[in-house]
Amino acid sequence: MNVSPQLIEQLVAQALAEDLNGQTAIDGDITAALIPATQQAHAKVITREDGIFCGEALIKEVFKQVDPSVSLEINKHDGDIIKANDTLFTAKGNARAILTAERTALNFVQTLSGTATTTAHYVKELAGTTTQLLDTRKTIPGLRALQKYAVVCGGGQNHRIGLFDAFLIKENHIAACGGINKAVATAKSNHPQLKVEVEVENLSELNQALDAGADIIMLDNFTVANIKQAVELTEQHPNQQRINNKRAKLEVSGNMTIDTLRQYSQAGVDYISSGAITKHVKALDLSMRFLNDPI
């Protein structure tokens, strides 16, 4: 998942407009205006806790939009492991500009680093297995692309980006379409180049999805015992030998916690998807400090 420079520019502009009430930095930051206009400063941003860093491009864009003359030194790069009290970046230049840019830059970095860190904790639980961790569409509105990028920085994989790039046929879709077979057939007819995933709630629906030729089947709220049965059924299902000699991929979803990941992965599924890595994310604790060295 790559985030375009144009989107980063747009998101930063929106965040700064929110903070400055749509005004310039000079007019909008009334507290920074207490400082002499020509005063220079040297500041560093540290993390108070361990984690995975993410947000380098956002830092650069925030300071660029506030005052491109501020000099930045980025000490950590996206995906790097960071430890408490590590310096993430330093800024040198106009004191007003540094203070105006501070919160917006840190808001992006604390959220994205928190997402990457949470993801890394989940991925660690799957170490040594063949199961891959997927994200979901349960993201902060407006920040999906950034959060999905952070998931990759944390070692996870992106599921579909939105409603446009892959099918995920769920309970209500099935009901409205008139059954699993009809839904899958229509999906393959409408967009034959796209993957078709079907969510099932029991082994009977699993067999229907296999009969229909689904590429991926999501086992929603299955017990570990039922997941093992689902794996066996999928491997033995006669239709699976006719689809490029590859069985449908199995994904487990629904109330996934970091404590249960391993037992689900050991049941033999290909993917575990979790909304928690993007919606229950805990922001990393960051802090900016002005330094006393001469400018």
mmCIF file of C-alpha atoms in Angstrom:
data_model
loop_
_atom_site.group_PDB
_atom_site.id
_atom_site.type_symbol
_atom_site.label_atom_id
_atom_site.label_comp_id
_atom_site.label_asym_id
_atom_site.label_seq_id
_atom_site.Cartn_x
_atom_site.Cartn_y
_atom_site.Cartn_z
ATOM 1 C CA MET A 1 0.000 0.000 0.000
ATOM 2 C CA ASN A 2 1.555 3.271 -1.136
ATOM 3 C CA VAL A 3 0.150 6.669 -0.243
ATOM 4 C CA SER A 4 0.366 9.248 -2.996
ATOM 5 C CA PRO A 5 2.131 12.570 -2.307
ATOM 6 C CA GLN A 6 -1.030 14.320 -3.500
ATOM 7 C CA LEU A 7 -3.145 12.625 -0.824
ATOM 8 C CA ILE A 8 -0.575 13.399 1.879
ATOM 9 C CA GLU A 9 -0.554 17.032 0.800
ATOM 10 C CA GLN A 10 -4.359 17.147 0.908
ATOM 11 C CA LEU A 11 -4.670 15.480 4.325
ATOM 12 C CA VAL A 12 -2.031 17.745 5.860
ATOM 13 C CA ALA A 13 -3.717 20.835 4.436
ATOM 14 C CA GLN A 14 -7.034 19.739 5.945
ATOM 15 C CA ALA A 15 -5.443 19.061 9.333
ATOM 16 C CA LEU A 16 -3.704 22.425 9.418
ATOM 17 C CA ALA A 17 -6.878 24.235 8.321
ATOM 18 C CA GLU A 18 -8.693 22.547 11.204
ATOM 19 C CA ASP A 19 -6.070 23.772 13.681
ATOM 20 C CA LEU A 20 -5.740 27.271 12.224
ATOM 21 C CA ASN A 21 -9.402 27.875 11.385
ATOM 22 C CA GLY A 22 -8.493 28.091 7.727
ATOM 23 C CA GLN A 23 -6.073 30.961 8.321
ATOM 24 C CA THR A 24 -2.359 31.243 7.726
ATOM 25 C CA ALA A 25 0.052 30.115 10.421
ATOM 26 C CA ILE A 26 0.830 33.746 11.206
ATOM 27 C CA ASP A 27 -2.815 34.696 11.770
ATOM 28 C CA GLY A 28 -4.209 31.413 13.036
ATOM 29 C CA ASP A 29 -1.808 30.501 15.851
ATOM 30 C CA ILE A 30 -2.460 33.198 18.417
ATOM 31 C CA THR A 31 -0.255 31.561 21.065
ATOM 32 C CA ALA A 32 2.769 31.238 18.809
ATOM 33 C CA ALA A 33 2.312 34.937 17.979
ATOM 34 C CA LEU A 34 3.421 35.736 21.541
ATOM 35 C CA ILE A 35 6.964 34.787 20.465
ATOM 36 C CA PRO A 36 9.107 37.352 18.609
ATOM 37 C CA ALA A 37 8.667 36.801 14.882
ATOM 38 C CA THR A 38 12.370 36.320 14.217
ATOM 39 C CA GLN A 39 13.170 34.036 17.161
ATOM 40 C CA GLN A 40 14.873 30.801 16.185
ATOM 41 C CA ALA A 41 14.640 27.458 17.961
ATOM 42 C CA HIS A 42 15.972 23.906 17.900
ATOM 43 C CA ALA A 43 13.575 21.166 18.995
ATOM 44 C CA LYS A 44 13.505 17.400 19.128
ATOM 45 C CA VAL A 45 10.618 14.957 19.221
ATOM 46 C CA ILE A 46 11.010 11.826 21.313
ATOM 47 C CA THR A 47 8.881 8.767 21.946
ATOM 48 C CA ARG A 48 8.073 7.923 25.534
ATOM 49 C CA GLU A 49 7.365 4.278 24.724
ATOM 50 C CA ASP A 50 8.519 1.444 22.488
ATOM 51 C CA GLY A 51 6.864 0.845 19.155
ATOM 52 C CA ILE A 52 7.103 0.908 15.373
ATOM 53 C CA PHE A 53 7.663 4.271 13.706
ATOM 54 C CA CYS A 54 5.409 5.486 10.898
ATOM 55 C CA GLY A 55 4.746 8.920 9.437
ATOM 56 C CA GLU A 56 7.976 10.283 7.978
ATOM 57 C CA ALA A 57 6.311 11.777 4.893
ATOM 58 C CA LEU A 58 3.646 13.446 7.038
ATOM 59 C CA ILE A 59 6.251 15.185 9.197
ATOM 60 C CA LYS A 60 7.967 16.596 6.133
ATOM 61 C CA GLU A 61 4.723 17.766 4.564
ATOM 62 C CA VAL A 62 3.436 19.463 7.726
ATOM 63 C CA PHE A 63 6.583 21.516 8.167
ATOM 64 C CA LYS A 64 6.748 22.232 4.438
ATOM 65 C CA GLN A 65 3.250 23.705 4.500
ATOM 66 C CA VAL A 66 3.816 25.700 7.691
ATOM 67 C CA ASP A 67 7.321 26.975 6.887
ATOM 68 C CA PRO A 68 9.542 25.263 4.317
ATOM 69 C CA SER A 69 12.613 27.033 5.729
ATOM 70 C CA VAL A 70 12.503 24.892 8.893
ATOM 71 C CA SER A 71 15.307 22.336 8.713
ATOM 72 C CA LEU A 72 14.363 18.758 9.614
ATOM 73 C CA GLU A 73 16.511 15.787 10.514
ATOM 74 C CA ILE A 74 14.520 12.548 10.499
ATOM 75 C CA ASN A 75 16.224 10.007 12.745
ATOM 76 C CA LYS A 76 13.796 7.116 12.254
ATOM 77 C CA HIS A 77 12.191 5.748 9.130
ATOM 78 C CA ASP A 78 8.863 4.043 8.516
ATOM 79 C CA GLY A 79 8.888 0.503 9.882
ATOM 80 C CA ASP A 80 11.816 1.108 12.247
ATOM 81 C CA ILE A 81 11.660 -0.262 15.776
ATOM 82 C CA ILE A 82 11.776 2.587 18.272
ATOM 83 C CA LYS A 83 12.529 2.550 21.983
ATOM 84 C CA ALA A 84 11.415 4.882 24.765
ATOM 85 C CA ASN A 85 13.346 8.170 24.717
ATOM 86 C CA ASP A 86 14.560 7.682 21.135
ATOM 87 C CA THR A 87 14.688 10.908 19.136
ATOM 88 C CA LEU A 88 12.397 10.579 16.123
ATOM 89 C CA PHE A 89 13.268 13.869 14.447
ATOM 90 C CA THR A 90 14.648 17.317 15.110
ATOM 91 C CA ALA A 91 13.534 20.671 13.746
ATOM 92 C CA LYS A 92 15.590 23.836 13.500
ATOM 93 C CA GLY A 93 14.314 27.224 12.410
ATOM 94 C CA ASN A 94 11.633 29.772 13.217
ATOM 95 C CA ALA A 95 10.271 29.116 16.715
ATOM 96 C CA ARG A 96 6.721 30.123 15.837
ATOM 97 C CA ALA A 97 6.634 27.784 12.853
ATOM 98 C CA ILE A 98 7.978 24.829 14.818
ATOM 99 C CA LEU A 99 5.322 25.256 17.501
ATOM 100 C CA THR A 100 2.530 25.705 14.958
ATOM 101 C CA ALA A 101 3.522 22.540 13.103
ATOM 102 C CA GLU A 102 4.173 20.468 16.237
ATOM 103 C CA ARG A 103 0.729 19.137 17.105
ATOM 104 C CA THR A 104 -0.402 18.359 13.573
ATOM 105 C CA ALA A 105 2.826 16.461 12.846
ATOM 106 C CA LEU A 106 2.638 14.563 16.128
ATOM 107 C CA ASN A 107 -1.044 13.730 15.652
ATOM 108 C CA PHE A 108 -0.262 11.974 12.399
ATOM 109 C CA VAL A 109 2.821 10.200 13.725
ATOM 110 C CA GLN A 110 1.281 9.075 17.026
ATOM 111 C CA THR A 111 -1.752 7.596 15.241
ATOM 112 C CA LEU A 112 0.161 5.889 12.435
ATOM 113 C CA SER A 113 2.904 4.635 14.738
ATOM 114 C CA GLY A 114 0.213 3.343 17.084
ATOM 115 C CA THR A 115 -1.398 1.472 14.187
ATOM 116 C CA ALA A 116 1.938 0.013 13.088
ATOM 117 C CA THR A 117 2.805 -0.944 16.673
ATOM 118 C CA THR A 118 -0.517 -2.689 17.319
ATOM 119 C CA THR A 119 -0.129 -4.547 14.030
ATOM 120 C CA ALA A 120 3.390 -5.655 14.960
ATOM 121 C CA HIS A 121 2.129 -7.104 18.247
ATOM 122 C CA TYR A 122 -0.447 -9.176 16.360
ATOM 123 C CA VAL A 123 2.050 -10.283 13.718
ATOM 124 C CA LYS A 124 4.447 -11.429 16.431
ATOM 125 C CA GLU A 125 1.788 -13.833 17.715
ATOM 126 C CA LEU A 126 1.623 -15.447 14.263
ATOM 127 C CA ALA A 127 5.391 -15.960 13.959
ATOM 128 C CA GLY A 128 6.280 -19.453 12.796
ATOM 129 C CA THR A 129 2.869 -20.091 11.219
ATOM 130 C CA THR A 130 1.732 -19.735 7.611
ATOM 131 C CA THR A 131 -1.207 -17.516 8.566
ATOM 132 C CA GLN A 132 -1.075 -13.901 7.417
ATOM 133 C CA LEU A 133 -2.625 -10.951 9.255
ATOM 134 C CA LEU A 134 -5.040 -8.803 7.256
ATOM 135 C CA ASP A 135 -6.570 -5.425 8.021
ATOM 136 C CA THR A 136 -10.187 -4.401 7.354
ATOM 137 C CA ARG A 137 -12.195 -1.333 6.328
ATOM 138 C CA LYS A 138 -12.680 -0.421 10.003
ATOM 139 C CA THR A 139 -10.437 2.609 9.758
ATOM 140 C CA ILE A 140 -10.560 6.227 10.902
ATOM 141 C CA PRO A 141 -12.627 8.108 8.280
ATOM 142 C CA GLY A 142 -10.340 9.997 5.910
ATOM 143 C CA LEU A 143 -7.210 8.190 7.113
ATOM 144 C CA ARG A 144 -7.754 4.762 5.529
ATOM 145 C CA ALA A 145 -4.846 4.971 3.096
ATOM 146 C CA LEU A 146 -2.498 6.149 5.851
ATOM 147 C CA GLN A 147 -3.622 3.488 8.325
ATOM 148 C CA LYS A 148 -3.372 0.722 5.756
ATOM 149 C CA TYR A 149 0.149 1.925 4.964
ATOM 150 C CA ALA A 150 0.911 1.797 8.703
ATOM 151 C CA VAL A 151 -0.383 -1.788 8.830
ATOM 152 C CA VAL A 152 2.187 -2.746 6.203
ATOM 153 C CA CYS A 153 4.900 -0.950 8.207
ATOM 154 C CA GLY A 154 3.908 -3.113 11.165
ATOM 155 C CA GLY A 155 4.218 -6.332 9.160
ATOM 156 C CA GLY A 156 0.556 -6.891 8.297
ATOM 157 C CA GLN A 157 -1.097 -7.134 4.900
ATOM 158 C CA ASN A 158 -3.831 -5.062 3.323
ATOM 159 C CA HIS A 159 -7.182 -6.623 2.568
ATOM 160 C CA ARG A 160 -9.338 -4.806 0.034
ATOM 161 C CA ILE A 161 -8.808 -1.051 0.064
ATOM 162 C CA GLY A 162 -12.475 -0.190 -0.332
ATOM 163 C CA LEU A 163 -15.724 -1.310 -1.887
ATOM 164 C CA PHE A 164 -14.303 -1.109 -5.397
ATOM 165 C CA ASP A 165 -11.312 -3.444 -5.625
ATOM 166 C CA ALA A 166 -12.547 -6.850 -4.409
ATOM 167 C CA PHE A 167 -15.806 -8.590 -3.562
ATOM 168 C CA LEU A 168 -16.750 -9.403 0.017
ATOM 169 C CA ILE A 169 -20.183 -11.003 -0.070
ATOM 170 C CA LYS A 170 -21.704 -10.956 3.396
ATOM 171 C CA GLU A 171 -24.943 -12.108 4.992
ATOM 172 C CA ASN A 172 -27.098 -9.236 3.767
ATOM 173 C CA HIS A 173 -25.644 -9.374 0.243
ATOM 174 C CA ILE A 174 -26.440 -13.098 0.123
ATOM 175 C CA ALA A 175 -30.021 -12.504 1.272
ATOM 176 C CA ALA A 176 -30.595 -9.697 -1.227
ATOM 177 C CA CYS A 177 -29.020 -11.626 -4.118
ATOM 178 C CA GLY A 178 -31.026 -14.782 -3.479
ATOM 179 C CA GLY A 179 -28.274 -17.080 -2.261
ATOM 180 C CA ILE A 180 -24.531 -17.653 -2.247
ATOM 181 C CA ASN A 181 -24.392 -19.265 -5.690
ATOM 182 C CA LYS A 182 -26.264 -16.415 -7.373
ATOM 183 C CA ALA A 183 -24.153 -13.789 -5.624
ATOM 184 C CA VAL A 184 -20.846 -15.415 -6.596
ATOM 185 C CA ALA A 185 -21.962 -16.079 -10.173
ATOM 186 C CA THR A 186 -23.028 -12.468 -10.634
ATOM 187 C CA ALA A 187 -19.793 -11.176 -9.114
ATOM 188 C CA LYS A 188 -17.677 -13.304 -11.459
ATOM 189 C CA SER A 189 -19.773 -12.181 -14.412
ATOM 190 C CA ASN A 190 -19.580 -8.488 -13.528
ATOM 191 C CA HIS A 191 -15.855 -8.370 -12.722
ATOM 192 C CA PRO A 192 -14.141 -11.648 -13.681
ATOM 193 C CA GLN A 193 -10.703 -10.228 -12.932
ATOM 194 C CA LEU A 194 -11.437 -9.576 -9.253
ATOM 195 C CA LYS A 195 -11.239 -11.931 -6.276
ATOM 196 C CA VAL A 196 -14.551 -13.043 -4.824
ATOM 197 C CA GLU A 197 -14.761 -13.592 -1.085
ATOM 198 C CA VAL A 198 -17.813 -14.947 0.722
ATOM 199 C CA GLU A 199 -18.520 -14.696 4.433
ATOM 200 C CA VAL A 200 -20.100 -17.851 5.900
ATOM 201 C CA GLU A 201 -21.501 -18.553 9.332
ATOM 202 C CA ASN A 202 -21.600 -22.357 9.336
ATOM 203 C CA LEU A 203 -20.294 -25.431 7.532
ATOM 204 C CA SER A 204 -23.382 -25.686 5.316
ATOM 205 C CA GLU A 205 -22.732 -22.208 3.936
ATOM 206 C CA LEU A 206 -19.069 -23.110 3.561
ATOM 207 C CA ASN A 207 -20.015 -25.967 1.239
ATOM 208 C CA GLN A 208 -22.256 -23.636 -0.760
ATOM 209 C CA ALA A 209 -19.406 -21.148 -1.166
ATOM 210 C CA LEU A 210 -17.065 -23.943 -2.274
ATOM 211 C CA ASP A 211 -19.654 -25.183 -4.776
ATOM 212 C CA ALA A 212 -19.989 -21.646 -6.118
ATOM 213 C CA GLY A 213 -16.238 -21.347 -6.646
ATOM 214 C CA ALA A 214 -15.432 -18.555 -4.194
ATOM 215 C CA ASP A 215 -11.749 -17.569 -4.158
ATOM 216 C CA ILE A 216 -11.672 -16.750 -0.453
ATOM 217 C CA ILE A 217 -14.079 -17.816 2.271
ATOM 218 C CA MET A 218 -14.367 -15.906 5.523
ATOM 219 C CA LEU A 219 -15.294 -18.021 8.528
ATOM 220 C CA ASP A 220 -17.222 -15.628 10.720
ATOM 221 C CA ASN A 221 -17.166 -16.359 14.457
ATOM 222 C CA PHE A 222 -16.276 -20.035 13.986
ATOM 223 C CA THR A 223 -14.987 -22.026 16.950
ATOM 224 C CA VAL A 224 -11.504 -23.541 16.667
ATOM 225 C CA ALA A 225 -13.070 -26.999 16.296
ATOM 226 C CA ASN A 226 -15.295 -25.818 13.451
ATOM 227 C CA ILE A 227 -12.362 -24.083 11.780
ATOM 228 C CA LYS A 228 -10.469 -27.359 11.703
ATOM 229 C CA GLN A 229 -13.519 -28.998 10.123
ATOM 230 C CA ALA A 230 -13.715 -26.183 7.592
ATOM 231 C CA VAL A 231 -10.074 -26.692 6.620
ATOM 232 C CA GLU A 232 -10.654 -30.420 6.101
ATOM 233 C CA LEU A 233 -13.826 -29.846 4.072
ATOM 234 C CA THR A 234 -12.098 -27.315 1.873
ATOM 235 C CA GLU A 235 -9.158 -29.587 1.167
ATOM 236 C CA GLN A 236 -11.448 -32.531 0.345
ATOM 237 C CA HIS A 237 -14.125 -30.665 -1.593
ATOM 238 C CA PRO A 238 -14.265 -32.008 -5.192
ATOM 239 C CA ASN A 239 -14.818 -28.581 -6.716
ATOM 240 C CA GLN A 240 -11.478 -27.397 -5.375
ATOM 241 C CA GLN A 241 -9.565 -29.698 -7.711
ATOM 242 C CA ARG A 242 -11.157 -28.009 -10.702
ATOM 243 C CA ILE A 243 -10.136 -24.463 -9.846
ATOM 244 C CA ASN A 244 -6.524 -24.278 -11.042
ATOM 245 C CA ASN A 245 -5.680 -27.077 -8.624
ATOM 246 C CA LYS A 246 -5.776 -24.566 -5.796
ATOM 247 C CA ARG A 247 -8.174 -24.693 -2.917
ATOM 248 C CA ALA A 248 -10.085 -21.646 -1.783
ATOM 249 C CA LYS A 249 -8.241 -19.582 0.786
ATOM 250 C CA LEU A 250 -9.752 -19.520 4.255
ATOM 251 C CA GLU A 251 -9.939 -16.416 6.404
ATOM 252 C CA VAL A 252 -11.033 -16.207 10.028
ATOM 253 C CA SER A 253 -12.710 -13.070 11.332
ATOM 254 C CA GLY A 254 -14.904 -11.951 14.195
ATOM 255 C CA ASN A 255 -13.809 -10.946 17.694
ATOM 256 C CA MET A 256 -10.162 -11.695 17.048
ATOM 257 C CA THR A 257 -7.975 -10.810 20.023
ATOM 258 C CA ILE A 258 -4.233 -10.969 20.388
ATOM 259 C CA ASP A 259 -4.683 -13.795 22.917
ATOM 260 C CA THR A 260 -6.591 -16.048 20.508
ATOM 261 C CA LEU A 261 -4.645 -15.459 17.298
ATOM 262 C CA ARG A 262 -2.266 -18.359 17.618
ATOM 263 C CA GLN A 263 -4.851 -21.053 18.288
ATOM 264 C CA TYR A 264 -6.827 -19.917 15.237
ATOM 265 C CA SER A 265 -3.727 -19.868 13.040
ATOM 266 C CA GLN A 266 -2.727 -23.336 14.192
ATOM 267 C CA ALA A 267 -6.088 -24.613 12.961
ATOM 268 C CA GLY A 268 -4.722 -24.163 9.444
ATOM 269 C CA VAL A 269 -6.314 -21.000 8.038
ATOM 270 C CA ASP A 270 -4.575 -18.807 5.487
ATOM 271 C CA TYR A 271 -5.606 -15.438 6.860
ATOM 272 C CA ILE A 272 -6.796 -13.802 10.055
ATOM 273 C CA SER A 273 -8.421 -10.398 9.640
ATOM 274 C CA SER A 274 -8.740 -7.961 12.495
ATOM 275 C CA GLY A 275 -10.454 -4.609 12.712
ATOM 276 C CA ALA A 276 -8.772 -3.991 16.053
ATOM 277 C CA ILE A 277 -5.423 -3.107 14.501
ATOM 278 C CA THR A 278 -6.947 0.026 12.985
ATOM 279 C CA LYS A 279 -9.979 0.838 15.138
ATOM 280 C CA HIS A 280 -8.723 -0.020 18.632
ATOM 281 C CA VAL A 281 -5.357 1.557 18.056
ATOM 282 C CA LYS A 282 -3.584 3.257 20.966
ATOM 283 C CA ALA A 283 -1.635 6.321 19.898
ATOM 284 C CA LEU A 284 2.055 6.315 20.736
ATOM 285 C CA ASP A 285 3.092 8.793 23.435
ATOM 286 C CA LEU A 286 5.315 11.442 21.808
ATOM 287 C CA SER A 287 6.781 14.697 23.115
ATOM 288 C CA MET A 288 8.531 17.739 21.664
ATOM 289 C CA ARG A 289 11.254 19.470 23.639
ATOM 290 C CA PHE A 290 13.047 22.699 22.845
ATOM 291 C CA LEU A 291 16.825 22.449 23.139
ATOM 292 C CA ASN A 292 19.085 25.087 24.631
ATOM 293 C CA ASP A 293 21.946 24.814 22.165
ATOM 294 C CA PRO A 294 22.662 27.929 20.069
ATOM 295 C CA ILE A 295 21.042 28.157 16.636
#
